[in-house]
Amino acid sequence: MIVTNNITIDLNNMRQSDFAFLQIGYDSEMIIRLLNELKNKPIESVEIIPFISLFCWEATKFFKKYDINFEMPDNKTFSLQDIRLKTKLFENKYSKAKKMILNCDYLQDYIFKHQLRFKFMYDWNIHYNLGIFVDKYGNIVGNSQYGYYIFQDDKLLKKKIIDVEKLDNTEELNYEFKPEEYFEYGEFCGKIIARINNFFKDINVNMEVNAIDSNLFYKDLNTNIHLKIFYKDDEGKALTLYLIHILSTINFVLKLLSKYEKTDKGWWLRIYYITYYYALQRLDDIRNHITMNGMLNNKMQTFYSIVNINDKELLNTEFRNCMMHYDLIDKNSKFLIKDEYLDVNVPLFGLVESCFNGIRYDELKNKIVNKFNLLSTEIQKLLDLNINNPTPF
């Protein structure tokens, strides 16, 4: 029996909502252990922010649904609601995503070229506006423009590029933040996680993560001259950056964050599945756009013939909803875990088995990792970026 605040969970007689509450408790414990290990690791600490924000938003929303008093800490920096949506990898239409990607690129270019000593040098393209982060094997595991995007207000990024270029009115276009503002948001999320975790202090569960040395490197580029790989205009730059962002997110989870995984009670599959699901969604958006606009060249055709973006075996909308939210119900409020699979002792309590025709939790995770590896290999091959001789981070 777990009794804390307004939550009472009888492990021998669990109500449907109890499974969601228990999962929130497990996830909070795992996140705390992981964040403790990520101290002084800036790349991982930035890229994990959307997943942390998602947890904070969805857990507190679930608490409110059941009238549980939860005191939110003060937050004067960034929007929790906006940042958690960054787990979806931009917008669900290519035209919207393209606008956001090019706006991010313009703003980063503006910031860095204005650090040059003389104004007449701005158009020389001797500055860098994109940092690519790689591991010791050369896998792209992050990039600076995606890190910048995580914290930007979507209302700014969705503006027409011509409006974003009017940067004289900085009161309207707040595009650059102080370091302490990022730290304040991290502290804000940390307080939420700690308060949630305190609700479940009686849960007897041993969560562990691996201690690893990230050993990361970086390579600086200028997107105005290095990234028009597919087409020699902004269309080519946008497509290249989009693929870099997708690859960065996949490899951050697959090649970097996963190394910390030791104990798994459901949170690890959650971030694997969310990333896999939306990576395929965005690759499908790209395919539709280049097909409709006569841009599907041989290189892209080969790529799409190898990767399966319509993965009918693993793309399950109801399961995705349960990974993005904590309700374990379908759109008709029906409990999704079938009686024959319901088991409080297995990760996600039988949800995987119920949604995927008996496939076990570890089996599903292995399938996703295998398909992640294929996506990672083929996107990196497609981009064929020159990341030779990167500098230790």
mmCIF file with all atom_site columns, N, CA and C in Angstrom, residues 246-315:
data_model
loop_
_atom_site.group_PDB
_atom_site.id
_atom_site.type_symbol
_atom_site.label_atom_id
_atom_site.label_alt_id
_atom_site.label_comp_id
_atom_site.label_asym_id
_atom_site.label_entity_id
_atom_site.label_seq_id
_atom_site.pdbx_PDB_ins_code
_atom_site.Cartn_x
_atom_site.Cartn_y
_atom_site.Cartn_z
_atom_site.occupancy
_atom_site.B_iso_or_equiv
_atom_site.pdbx_formal_charge
_atom_site.auth_seq_id
_atom_site.auth_comp_id
_atom_site.auth_asym_id
_atom_site.auth_atom_id
_atom_site.pdbx_PDB_model_num
ATOM 1   N N  . ILE A 1 246 ? 16.587 15.976 -37.630 1.00 0.00 ? 246 ILE A N  1
ATOM 2   C CA . ILE A 1 246 ? 16.008 14.649 -37.400 1.00 0.00 ? 246 ILE A CA 1
ATOM 3   C C  . ILE A 1 246 ? 17.096 13.671 -36.967 1.00 0.00 ? 246 ILE A C  1
ATOM 4   N N  . LEU A 1 247 ? 18.212 13.688 -37.681 1.00 0.00 ? 247 LEU A N  1
ATOM 5   C CA . LEU A 1 247 ? 19.328 12.797 -37.345 1.00 0.00 ? 247 LEU A CA 1
ATOM 6   C C  . LEU A 1 247 ? 19.880 13.102 -35.955 1.00 0.00 ? 247 LEU A C  1
ATOM 7   N N  . SER A 1 248 ? 20.003 14.378 -35.627 1.00 0.00 ? 248 SER A N  1
ATOM 8   C CA . SER A 1 248 ? 20.507 14.764 -34.305 1.00 0.00 ? 248 SER A CA 1
ATOM 9   C C  . SER A 1 248 ? 19.628 14.199 -33.202 1.00 0.00 ? 248 SER A C  1
ATOM 10  N N  . THR A 1 249 ? 18.316 14.269 -33.402 1.00 0.00 ? 249 THR A N  1
ATOM 11  C CA . THR A 1 249 ? 17.389 13.792 -32.379 1.00 0.00 ? 249 THR A CA 1
ATOM 12  C C  . THR A 1 249 ? 17.429 12.277 -32.260 1.00 0.00 ? 249 THR A C  1
ATOM 13  N N  . ILE A 1 250 ? 17.435 11.593 -33.400 1.00 0.00 ? 250 ILE A N  1
ATOM 14  C CA . ILE A 1 250 ? 17.527 10.129 -33.389 1.00 0.00 ? 250 ILE A CA 1
ATOM 15  C C  . ILE A 1 250 ? 18.808 9.681  -32.685 1.00 0.00 ? 250 ILE A C  1
ATOM 16  N N  . ASN A 1 251 ? 19.930 10.254 -33.091 1.00 0.00 ? 251 ASN A N  1
ATOM 17  C CA . ASN A 1 251 ? 21.215 9.808  -32.543 1.00 0.00 ? 251 ASN A CA 1
ATOM 18  C C  . ASN A 1 251 ? 21.438 10.256 -31.107 1.00 0.00 ? 251 ASN A C  1
ATOM 19  N N  . PHE A 1 252 ? 20.839 11.385 -30.728 1.00 0.00 ? 252 PHE A N  1
ATOM 20  C CA . PHE A 1 252 ? 20.923 11.774 -29.328 1.00 0.00 ? 252 PHE A CA 1
ATOM 21  C C  . PHE A 1 252 ? 20.328 10.687 -28.440 1.00 0.00 ? 252 PHE A C  1
ATOM 22  N N  . VAL A 1 253 ? 19.166 10.175 -28.850 1.00 0.00 ? 253 VAL A N  1
ATOM 23  C CA . VAL A 1 253 ? 18.509 9.119  -28.078 1.00 0.00 ? 253 VAL A CA 1
ATOM 24  C C  . VAL A 1 253 ? 19.226 7.786  -28.255 1.00 0.00 ? 253 VAL A C  1
ATOM 25  N N  . LEU A 1 254 ? 19.544 7.437  -29.500 1.00 0.00 ? 254 LEU A N  1
ATOM 26  C CA . LEU A 1 254 ? 20.077 6.118  -29.821 1.00 0.00 ? 254 LEU A CA 1
ATOM 27  C C  . LEU A 1 254 ? 21.550 5.947  -29.461 1.00 0.00 ? 254 LEU A C  1
ATOM 28  N N  . LYS A 1 255 ? 22.364 6.932  -29.802 1.00 0.00 ? 255 LYS A N  1
ATOM 29  C CA . LYS A 1 255 ? 23.817 6.786  -29.682 1.00 0.00 ? 255 LYS A CA 1
ATOM 30  C C  . LYS A 1 255 ? 24.398 7.424  -28.415 1.00 0.00 ? 255 LYS A C  1
ATOM 31  N N  . LEU A 1 256 ? 23.618 8.309  -27.778 1.00 0.00 ? 256 LEU A N  1
ATOM 32  C CA . LEU A 1 256 ? 24.173 9.028  -26.633 1.00 0.00 ? 256 LEU A CA 1
ATOM 33  C C  . LEU A 1 256 ? 23.380 8.752  -25.360 1.00 0.00 ? 256 LEU A C  1
ATOM 34  N N  . LEU A 1 257 ? 22.107 9.161  -25.336 1.00 0.00 ? 257 LEU A N  1
ATOM 35  C CA . LEU A 1 257 ? 21.340 9.037  -24.096 1.00 0.00 ? 257 LEU A CA 1
ATOM 36  C C  . LEU A 1 257 ? 21.152 7.584  -23.684 1.00 0.00 ? 257 LEU A C  1
ATOM 37  N N  . SER A 1 258 ? 20.972 6.700  -24.662 1.00 0.00 ? 258 SER A N  1
ATOM 38  C CA . SER A 1 258 ? 20.718 5.287  -24.348 1.00 0.00 ? 258 SER A CA 1
ATOM 39  C C  . SER A 1 258 ? 21.875 4.642  -23.584 1.00 0.00 ? 258 SER A C  1
ATOM 40  N N  . LYS A 1 259 ? 23.070 5.211  -23.693 1.00 0.00 ? 259 LYS A N  1
ATOM 41  C CA . LYS A 1 259 ? 24.225 4.648  -22.984 1.00 0.00 ? 259 LYS A CA 1
ATOM 42  C C  . LYS A 1 259 ? 24.058 4.735  -21.470 1.00 0.00 ? 259 LYS A C  1
ATOM 43  N N  . TYR A 1 260 ? 23.200 5.650  -21.033 1.00 0.00 ? 260 TYR A N  1
ATOM 44  C CA . TYR A 1 260 ? 22.967 5.813  -19.599 1.00 0.00 ? 260 TYR A CA 1
ATOM 45  C C  . TYR A 1 260 ? 21.944 4.798  -19.068 1.00 0.00 ? 260 TYR A C  1
ATOM 46  N N  . GLU A 1 261 ? 21.250 4.128  -19.956 1.00 0.00 ? 261 GLU A N  1
ATOM 47  C CA . GLU A 1 261 ? 20.167 3.229  -19.534 1.00 0.00 ? 261 GLU A CA 1
ATOM 48  C C  . GLU A 1 261 ? 20.707 2.005  -18.794 1.00 0.00 ? 261 GLU A C  1
ATOM 49  N N  . LYS A 1 262 ? 20.152 1.756  -17.620 1.00 0.00 ? 262 LYS A N  1
ATOM 50  C CA . LYS A 1 262 ? 20.495 0.572  -16.844 1.00 0.00 ? 262 LYS A CA 1
ATOM 51  C C  . LYS A 1 262 ? 19.236 -0.103 -16.328 1.00 0.00 ? 262 LYS A C  1
ATOM 52  N N  . THR A 1 263 ? 18.442 0.618  -15.553 1.00 0.00 ? 263 THR A N  1
ATOM 53  C CA . THR A 1 263 ? 17.146 0.125  -15.091 1.00 0.00 ? 263 THR A CA 1
ATOM 54  C C  . THR A 1 263 ? 16.055 0.724  -15.966 1.00 0.00 ? 263 THR A C  1
ATOM 55  N N  . ASP A 1 264 ? 15.075 -0.069 -16.343 1.00 0.00 ? 264 ASP A N  1
ATOM 56  C CA . ASP A 1 264 ? 13.983 0.466  -17.171 1.00 0.00 ? 264 ASP A CA 1
ATOM 57  C C  . ASP A 1 264 ? 12.636 -0.006 -16.644 1.00 0.00 ? 264 ASP A C  1
ATOM 58  N N  . LYS A 1 265 ? 11.839 0.959  -16.201 1.00 0.00 ? 265 LYS A N  1
ATOM 59  C CA . LYS A 1 265 ? 10.465 0.683  -15.771 1.00 0.00 ? 265 LYS A CA 1
ATOM 60  C C  . LYS A 1 265 ? 9.454  1.379  -16.679 1.00 0.00 ? 265 LYS A C  1
ATOM 61  N N  . GLY A 1 266 ? 9.904  1.766  -17.883 1.00 0.00 ? 266 GLY A N  1
ATOM 62  C CA . GLY A 1 266 ? 8.970  2.345  -18.840 1.00 0.00 ? 266 GLY A CA 1
ATOM 63  C C  . GLY A 1 266 ? 9.403  3.657  -19.460 1.00 0.00 ? 266 GLY A C  1
ATOM 64  N N  . TRP A 1 267 ? 10.230 4.438  -18.758 1.00 0.00 ? 267 TRP A N  1
ATOM 65  C CA . TRP A 1 267 ? 10.576 5.757  -19.292 1.00 0.00 ? 267 TRP A CA 1
ATOM 66  C C  . TRP A 1 267 ? 11.447 5.658  -20.540 1.00 0.00 ? 267 TRP A C  1
ATOM 67  N N  . TRP A 1 268 ? 12.344 4.708  -20.579 1.00 0.00 ? 268 TRP A N  1
ATOM 68  C CA . TRP A 1 268 ? 13.240 4.610  -21.734 1.00 0.00 ? 268 TRP A CA 1
ATOM 69  C C  . TRP A 1 268 ? 12.485 4.277  -23.012 1.00 0.00 ? 268 TRP A C  1
ATOM 70  N N  . LEU A 1 269 ? 11.574 3.338  -22.950 1.00 0.00 ? 269 LEU A N  1
ATOM 71  C CA . LEU A 1 269 ? 10.781 3.041  -24.148 1.00 0.00 ? 269 LEU A CA 1
ATOM 72  C C  . LEU A 1 269 ? 9.951  4.258  -24.538 1.00 0.00 ? 269 LEU A C  1
ATOM 73  N N  . ARG A 1 270 ? 9.480  5.015  -23.568 1.00 0.00 ? 270 ARG A N  1
ATOM 74  C CA . ARG A 1 270 ? 8.693  6.209  -23.860 1.00 0.00 ? 270 ARG A CA 1
ATOM 75  C C  . ARG A 1 270 ? 9.456  7.157  -24.785 1.00 0.00 ? 270 ARG A C  1
ATOM 76  N N  . ILE A 1 271 ? 10.707 7.474  -24.429 1.00 0.00 ? 271 ILE A N  1
ATOM 77  C CA . ILE A 1 271 ? 11.439 8.430  -25.261 1.00 0.00 ? 271 ILE A CA 1
ATOM 78  C C  . ILE A 1 271 ? 11.895 7.787  -26.580 1.00 0.00 ? 271 ILE A C  1
ATOM 79  N N  . TYR A 1 272 ? 12.186 6.485  -26.578 1.00 0.00 ? 272 TYR A N  1
ATOM 80  C CA . TYR A 1 272 ? 12.520 5.805  -27.835 1.00 0.00 ? 272 TYR A CA 1
ATOM 81  C C  . TYR A 1 272 ? 11.339 5.888  -28.800 1.00 0.00 ? 272 TYR A C  1
ATOM 82  N N  . TYR A 1 273 ? 10.165 5.562  -28.271 1.00 0.00 ? 273 TYR A N  1
ATOM 83  C CA . TYR A 1 273 ? 9.000  5.477  -29.163 1.00 0.00 ? 273 TYR A CA 1
ATOM 84  C C  . TYR A 1 273 ? 8.590  6.849  -29.679 1.00 0.00 ? 273 TYR A C  1
ATOM 85  N N  . ILE A 1 274 ? 8.571  7.848  -28.802 1.00 0.00 ? 274 ILE A N  1
ATOM 86  C CA . ILE A 1 274 ? 8.205  9.199  -29.228 1.00 0.00 ? 274 ILE A CA 1
ATOM 87  C C  . ILE A 1 274 ? 9.147  9.669  -30.342 1.00 0.00 ? 274 ILE A C  1
ATOM 88  N N  . THR A 1 275 ? 10.435 9.456  -30.156 1.00 0.00 ? 275 THR A N  1
ATOM 89  C CA . THR A 1 275 ? 11.420 9.900  -31.143 1.00 0.00 ? 275 THR A CA 1
ATOM 90  C C  . THR A 1 275 ? 11.257 9.142  -32.450 1.00 0.00 ? 275 THR A C  1
ATOM 91  N N  . TYR A 1 276 ? 11.073 7.832  -32.363 1.00 0.00 ? 276 TYR A N  1
ATOM 92  C CA . TYR A 1 276 ? 10.902 7.021  -33.576 1.00 0.00 ? 276 TYR A CA 1
ATOM 93  C C  . TYR A 1 276 ? 9.637  7.430  -34.325 1.00 0.00 ? 276 TYR A C  1
ATOM 94  N N  . TYR A 1 277 ? 8.552  7.581  -33.601 1.00 0.00 ? 277 TYR A N  1
ATOM 95  C CA . TYR A 1 277 ? 7.257  7.913  -34.212 1.00 0.00 ? 277 TYR A CA 1
ATOM 96  C C  . TYR A 1 277 ? 7.344  9.238  -34.968 1.00 0.00 ? 277 TYR A C  1
ATOM 97  N N  . TYR A 1 278 ? 7.882  10.268 -34.333 1.00 0.00 ? 278 TYR A N  1
ATOM 98  C CA . TYR A 1 278 ? 7.891  11.578 -34.974 1.00 0.00 ? 278 TYR A CA 1
ATOM 99  C C  . TYR A 1 278 ? 8.989  11.709 -36.015 1.00 0.00 ? 278 TYR A C  1
ATOM 100 N N  . ALA A 1 279 ? 10.059 10.959 -35.887 1.00 0.00 ? 279 ALA A N  1
ATOM 101 C CA . ALA A 1 279 ? 11.061 10.952 -36.957 1.00 0.00 ? 279 ALA A CA 1
ATOM 102 C C  . ALA A 1 279 ? 10.443 10.426 -38.247 1.00 0.00 ? 279 ALA A C  1
ATOM 103 N N  . LEU A 1 280 ? 9.667  9.347  -38.142 1.00 0.00 ? 280 LEU A N  1
ATOM 104 C CA . LEU A 1 280 ? 9.003  8.802  -39.332 1.00 0.00 ? 280 LEU A CA 1
ATOM 105 C C  . LEU A 1 280 ? 7.959  9.771  -39.873 1.00 0.00 ? 280 LEU A C  1
ATOM 106 N N  . GLN A 1 281 ? 7.216  10.422 -38.979 1.00 0.00 ? 281 GLN A N  1
ATOM 107 C CA . GLN A 1 281 ? 6.221  11.408 -39.412 1.00 0.00 ? 281 GLN A CA 1
ATOM 108 C C  . GLN A 1 281 ? 6.886  12.529 -40.213 1.00 0.00 ? 281 GLN A C  1
ATOM 109 N N  . ARG A 1 282 ? 8.008  13.025 -39.739 1.00 0.00 ? 282 ARG A N  1
ATOM 110 C CA . ARG A 1 282 ? 8.663  14.137 -40.416 1.00 0.00 ? 282 ARG A CA 1
ATOM 111 C C  . ARG A 1 282 ? 9.319  13.691 -41.725 1.00 0.00 ? 282 ARG A C  1
ATOM 112 N N  . LEU A 1 283 ? 9.853  12.493 -41.756 1.00 0.00 ? 283 LEU A N  1
ATOM 113 C CA . LEU A 1 283 ? 10.405 11.978 -43.012 1.00 0.00 ? 283 LEU A CA 1
ATOM 114 C C  . LEU A 1 283 ? 9.301  11.782 -44.046 1.00 0.00 ? 283 LEU A C  1
ATOM 115 N N  . ASP A 1 284 ? 8.115  11.432 -43.585 1.00 0.00 ? 284 ASP A N  1
ATOM 116 C CA . ASP A 1 284 ? 6.968  11.312 -44.486 1.00 0.00 ? 284 ASP A CA 1
ATOM 117 C C  . ASP A 1 284 ? 6.564  12.687 -45.012 1.00 0.00 ? 284 ASP A C  1
ATOM 118 N N  . ASP A 1 285 ? 6.587  13.710 -44.143 1.00 0.00 ? 285 ASP A N  1
ATOM 119 C CA . ASP A 1 285 ? 6.290  15.075 -44.580 1.00 0.00 ? 285 ASP A CA 1
ATOM 120 C C  . ASP A 1 285 ? 7.269  15.520 -45.659 1.00 0.00 ? 285 ASP A C  1
ATOM 121 N N  . ILE A 1 286 ? 8.550  15.196 -45.459 1.00 0.00 ? 286 ILE A N  1
ATOM 122 C CA . ILE A 1 286 ? 9.569  15.564 -46.438 1.00 0.00 ? 286 ILE A CA 1
ATOM 123 C C  . ILE A 1 286 ? 9.303  14.857 -47.763 1.00 0.00 ? 286 ILE A C  1
ATOM 124 N N  . ARG A 1 287 ? 9.004  13.566 -47.703 1.00 0.00 ? 287 ARG A N  1
ATOM 125 C CA . ARG A 1 287 ? 8.745  12.813 -48.933 1.00 0.00 ? 287 ARG A CA 1
ATOM 126 C C  . ARG A 1 287 ? 7.562  13.395 -49.695 1.00 0.00 ? 287 ARG A C  1
ATOM 127 N N  . ASN A 1 288 ? 6.490  13.702 -48.992 1.00 0.00 ? 288 ASN A N  1
ATOM 128 C CA . ASN A 1 288 ? 5.309  14.269 -49.652 1.00 0.00 ? 288 ASN A CA 1
ATOM 129 C C  . ASN A 1 288 ? 5.644  15.598 -50.320 1.00 0.00 ? 288 ASN A C  1
ATOM 130 N N  . HIS A 1 289 ? 6.432  16.416 -49.645 1.00 0.00 ? 289 HIS A N  1
ATOM 131 C CA . HIS A 1 289 ? 6.772  17.740 -50.191 1.00 0.00 ? 289 HIS A CA 1
ATOM 132 C C  . HIS A 1 289 ? 7.634  17.614 -51.447 1.00 0.00 ? 289 HIS A C  1
ATOM 133 N N  . ILE A 1 290 ? 8.695  16.826 -51.385 1.00 0.00 ? 290 ILE A N  1
ATOM 134 C CA . ILE A 1 290 ? 9.592  16.758 -52.530 1.00 0.00 ? 290 ILE A CA 1
ATOM 135 C C  . ILE A 1 290 ? 8.936  16.015 -53.696 1.00 0.00 ? 290 ILE A C  1
ATOM 136 N N  . THR A 1 291 ? 8.012  15.106 -53.402 1.00 0.00 ? 291 THR A N  1
ATOM 137 C CA . THR A 1 291 ? 7.291  14.407 -54.473 1.00 0.00 ? 291 THR A CA 1
ATOM 138 C C  . THR A 1 291 ? 6.335  15.357 -55.186 1.00 0.00 ? 291 THR A C  1
ATOM 139 N N  . MET A 1 292 ? 5.571  16.116 -54.413 1.00 0.00 ? 292 MET A N  1
ATOM 140 C CA . MET A 1 292 ? 4.589  17.036 -54.987 1.00 0.00 ? 292 MET A CA 1
ATOM 141 C C  . MET A 1 292 ? 5.248  18.179 -55.748 1.00 0.00 ? 292 MET A C  1
ATOM 142 N N  . ASN A 1 293 ? 6.486  18.507 -55.399 1.00 0.00 ? 293 ASN A N  1
ATOM 143 C CA . ASN A 1 293 ? 7.163  19.639 -56.035 1.00 0.00 ? 293 ASN A CA 1
ATOM 144 C C  . ASN A 1 293 ? 8.243  19.205 -57.028 1.00 0.00 ? 293 ASN A C  1
ATOM 145 N N  . GLY A 1 294 ? 8.197  17.950 -57.447 1.00 0.00 ? 294 GLY A N  1
ATOM 146 C CA . GLY A 1 294 ? 9.117  17.467 -58.470 1.00 0.00 ? 294 GLY A CA 1
ATOM 147 C C  . GLY A 1 294 ? 10.571 17.470 -58.044 1.00 0.00 ? 294 GLY A C  1
ATOM 148 N N  . MET A 1 295 ? 10.811 17.234 -56.753 1.00 0.00 ? 295 MET A N  1
ATOM 149 C CA . MET A 1 295 ? 12.167 17.305 -56.205 1.00 0.00 ? 295 MET A CA 1
ATOM 150 C C  . MET A 1 295 ? 12.698 15.937 -55.780 1.00 0.00 ? 295 MET A C  1
ATOM 151 N N  . LEU A 1 296 ? 11.977 14.878 -56.112 1.00 0.00 ? 296 LEU A N  1
ATOM 152 C CA . LEU A 1 296 ? 12.378 13.541 -55.666 1.00 0.00 ? 296 LEU A CA 1
ATOM 153 C C  . LEU A 1 296 ? 13.464 13.010 -56.601 1.00 0.00 ? 296 LEU A C  1
ATOM 154 N N  . ASN A 1 297 ? 14.716 13.353 -56.323 1.00 0.00 ? 297 ASN A N  1
ATOM 155 C CA . ASN A 1 297 ? 15.822 12.927 -57.169 1.00 0.00 ? 297 ASN A CA 1
ATOM 156 C C  . ASN A 1 297 ? 16.251 11.496 -56.837 1.00 0.00 ? 297 ASN A C  1
ATOM 157 N N  . ASN A 1 298 ? 17.238 10.995 -57.568 1.00 0.00 ? 298 ASN A N  1
ATOM 158 C CA . ASN A 1 298 ? 17.672 9.605  -57.386 1.00 0.00 ? 298 ASN A CA 1
ATOM 159 C C  . ASN A 1 298 ? 18.178 9.339  -55.967 1.00 0.00 ? 298 ASN A C  1
ATOM 160 N N  . LYS A 1 299 ? 18.884 10.317 -55.407 1.00 0.00 ? 299 LYS A N  1
ATOM 161 C CA . LYS A 1 299 ? 19.443 10.158 -54.073 1.00 0.00 ? 299 LYS A CA 1
ATOM 162 C C  . LYS A 1 299 ? 18.331 9.967  -53.038 1.00 0.00 ? 299 LYS A C  1
ATOM 163 N N  . MET A 1 300 ? 17.286 10.776 -53.159 1.00 0.00 ? 300 MET A N  1
ATOM 164 C CA . MET A 1 300 ? 16.166 10.679 -52.223 1.00 0.00 ? 300 MET A CA 1
ATOM 165 C C  . MET A 1 300 ? 15.338 9.427  -52.489 1.00 0.00 ? 300 MET A C  1
ATOM 166 N N  . GLN A 1 301 ? 15.187 9.063  -53.747 1.00 0.00 ? 301 GLN A N  1
ATOM 167 C CA . GLN A 1 301 ? 14.444 7.837  -54.074 1.00 0.00 ? 301 GLN A CA 1
ATOM 168 C C  . GLN A 1 301 ? 15.122 6.619  -53.462 1.00 0.00 ? 301 GLN A C  1
ATOM 169 N N  . THR A 1 302 ? 16.429 6.571  -53.556 1.00 0.00 ? 302 THR A N  1
ATOM 170 C CA . THR A 1 302 ? 17.170 5.446  -52.977 1.00 0.00 ? 302 THR A CA 1
ATOM 171 C C  . THR A 1 302 ? 16.971 5.393  -51.466 1.00 0.00 ? 302 THR A C  1
ATOM 172 N N  . PHE A 1 303 ? 17.055 6.553  -50.837 1.00 0.00 ? 303 PHE A N  1
ATOM 173 C CA . PHE A 1 303 ? 16.865 6.621  -49.385 1.00 0.00 ? 303 PHE A CA 1
ATOM 174 C C  . PHE A 1 303 ? 15.498 6.074  -48.982 1.00 0.00 ? 303 PHE A C  1
ATOM 175 N N  . TYR A 1 304 ? 14.442 6.538  -49.638 1.00 0.00 ? 304 TYR A N  1
ATOM 176 C CA . TYR A 1 304 ? 13.093 6.118  -49.253 1.00 0.00 ? 304 TYR A CA 1
ATOM 177 C C  . TYR A 1 304 ? 12.787 4.670  -49.638 1.00 0.00 ? 304 TYR A C  1
ATOM 178 N N  . SER A 1 305 ? 13.555 4.122  -50.556 1.00 0.00 ? 305 SER A N  1
ATOM 179 C CA . SER A 1 305 ? 13.368 2.703  -50.894 1.00 0.00 ? 305 SER A CA 1
ATOM 180 C C  . SER A 1 305 ? 13.971 1.794  -49.830 1.00 0.00 ? 305 SER A C  1
ATOM 181 N N  . ILE A 1 306 ? 14.892 2.336  -49.033 1.00 0.00 ? 306 ILE A N  1
ATOM 182 C CA . ILE A 1 306 ? 15.570 1.538  -48.003 1.00 0.00 ? 306 ILE A CA 1
ATOM 183 C C  . ILE A 1 306 ? 14.853 1.631  -46.665 1.00 0.00 ? 306 ILE A C  1
ATOM 184 N N  . VAL A 1 307 ? 14.475 2.847  -46.273 1.00 0.00 ? 307 VAL A N  1
ATOM 185 C CA . VAL A 1 307 ? 13.832 3.027  -44.964 1.00 0.00 ? 307 VAL A CA 1
ATOM 186 C C  . VAL A 1 307 ? 12.318 2.868  -45.104 1.00 0.00 ? 307 VAL A C  1
ATOM 187 N N  . ASN A 1 308 ? 11.703 2.287  -44.101 1.00 0.00 ? 308 ASN A N  1
ATOM 188 C CA . ASN A 1 308 ? 10.260 2.051  -44.113 1.00 0.00 ? 308 ASN A CA 1
ATOM 189 C C  . ASN A 1 308 ? 9.576  3.087  -43.228 1.00 0.00 ? 308 ASN A C  1
ATOM 190 N N  . ILE A 1 309 ? 9.091  4.170  -43.850 1.00 0.00 ? 309 ILE A N  1
ATOM 191 C CA . ILE A 1 309 ? 8.481  5.226  -43.047 1.00 0.00 ? 309 ILE A CA 1
ATOM 192 C C  . ILE A 1 309 ? 7.007  4.956  -42.760 1.00 0.00 ? 309 ILE A C  1
ATOM 193 N N  . ASN A 1 310 ? 6.445  3.968  -43.429 1.00 0.00 ? 310 ASN A N  1
ATOM 194 C CA . ASN A 1 310 ? 5.065  3.551  -43.121 1.00 0.00 ? 310 ASN A CA 1
ATOM 195 C C  . ASN A 1 310 ? 5.103  2.226  -42.372 1.00 0.00 ? 310 ASN A C  1
ATOM 196 N N  . ASP A 1 311 ? 5.688  2.275  -41.195 1.00 0.00 ? 311 ASP A N  1
ATOM 197 C CA . ASP A 1 311 ? 5.935  1.074  -40.398 1.00 0.00 ? 311 ASP A CA 1
ATOM 198 C C  . ASP A 1 311 ? 4.641  0.615  -39.721 1.00 0.00 ? 311 ASP A C  1
ATOM 199 N N  . LYS A 1 312 ? 3.857  -0.173 -40.439 1.00 0.00 ? 312 LYS A N  1
ATOM 200 C CA . LYS A 1 312 ? 2.548  -0.598 -39.917 1.00 0.00 ? 312 LYS A CA 1
ATOM 201 C C  . LYS A 1 312 ? 2.688  -1.511 -38.693 1.00 0.00 ? 312 LYS A C  1
ATOM 202 N N  . GLU A 1 313 ? 3.826  -2.163 -38.570 1.00 0.00 ? 313 GLU A N  1
ATOM 203 C CA . GLU A 1 313 ? 4.032  -3.043 -37.424 1.00 0.00 ? 313 GLU A CA 1
ATOM 204 C C  . GLU A 1 313 ? 4.165  -2.260 -36.121 1.00 0.00 ? 313 GLU A C  1
ATOM 205 N N  . LEU A 1 314 ? 4.855  -1.120 -36.173 1.00 0.00 ? 314 LEU A N  1
ATOM 206 C CA . LEU A 1 314 ? 5.195  -0.419 -34.934 1.00 0.00 ? 314 LEU A CA 1
ATOM 207 C C  . LEU A 1 314 ? 4.505  0.926  -34.747 1.00 0.00 ? 314 LEU A C  1
ATOM 208 N N  . LEU A 1 315 ? 3.929  1.498  -35.798 1.00 0.00 ? 315 LEU A N  1
ATOM 209 C CA . LEU A 1 315 ? 3.254  2.785  -35.649 1.00 0.00 ? 315 LEU A CA 1
ATOM 210 C C  . LEU A 1 315 ? 1.828  2.552  -35.159 1.00 0.00 ? 315 LEU A C  1
#
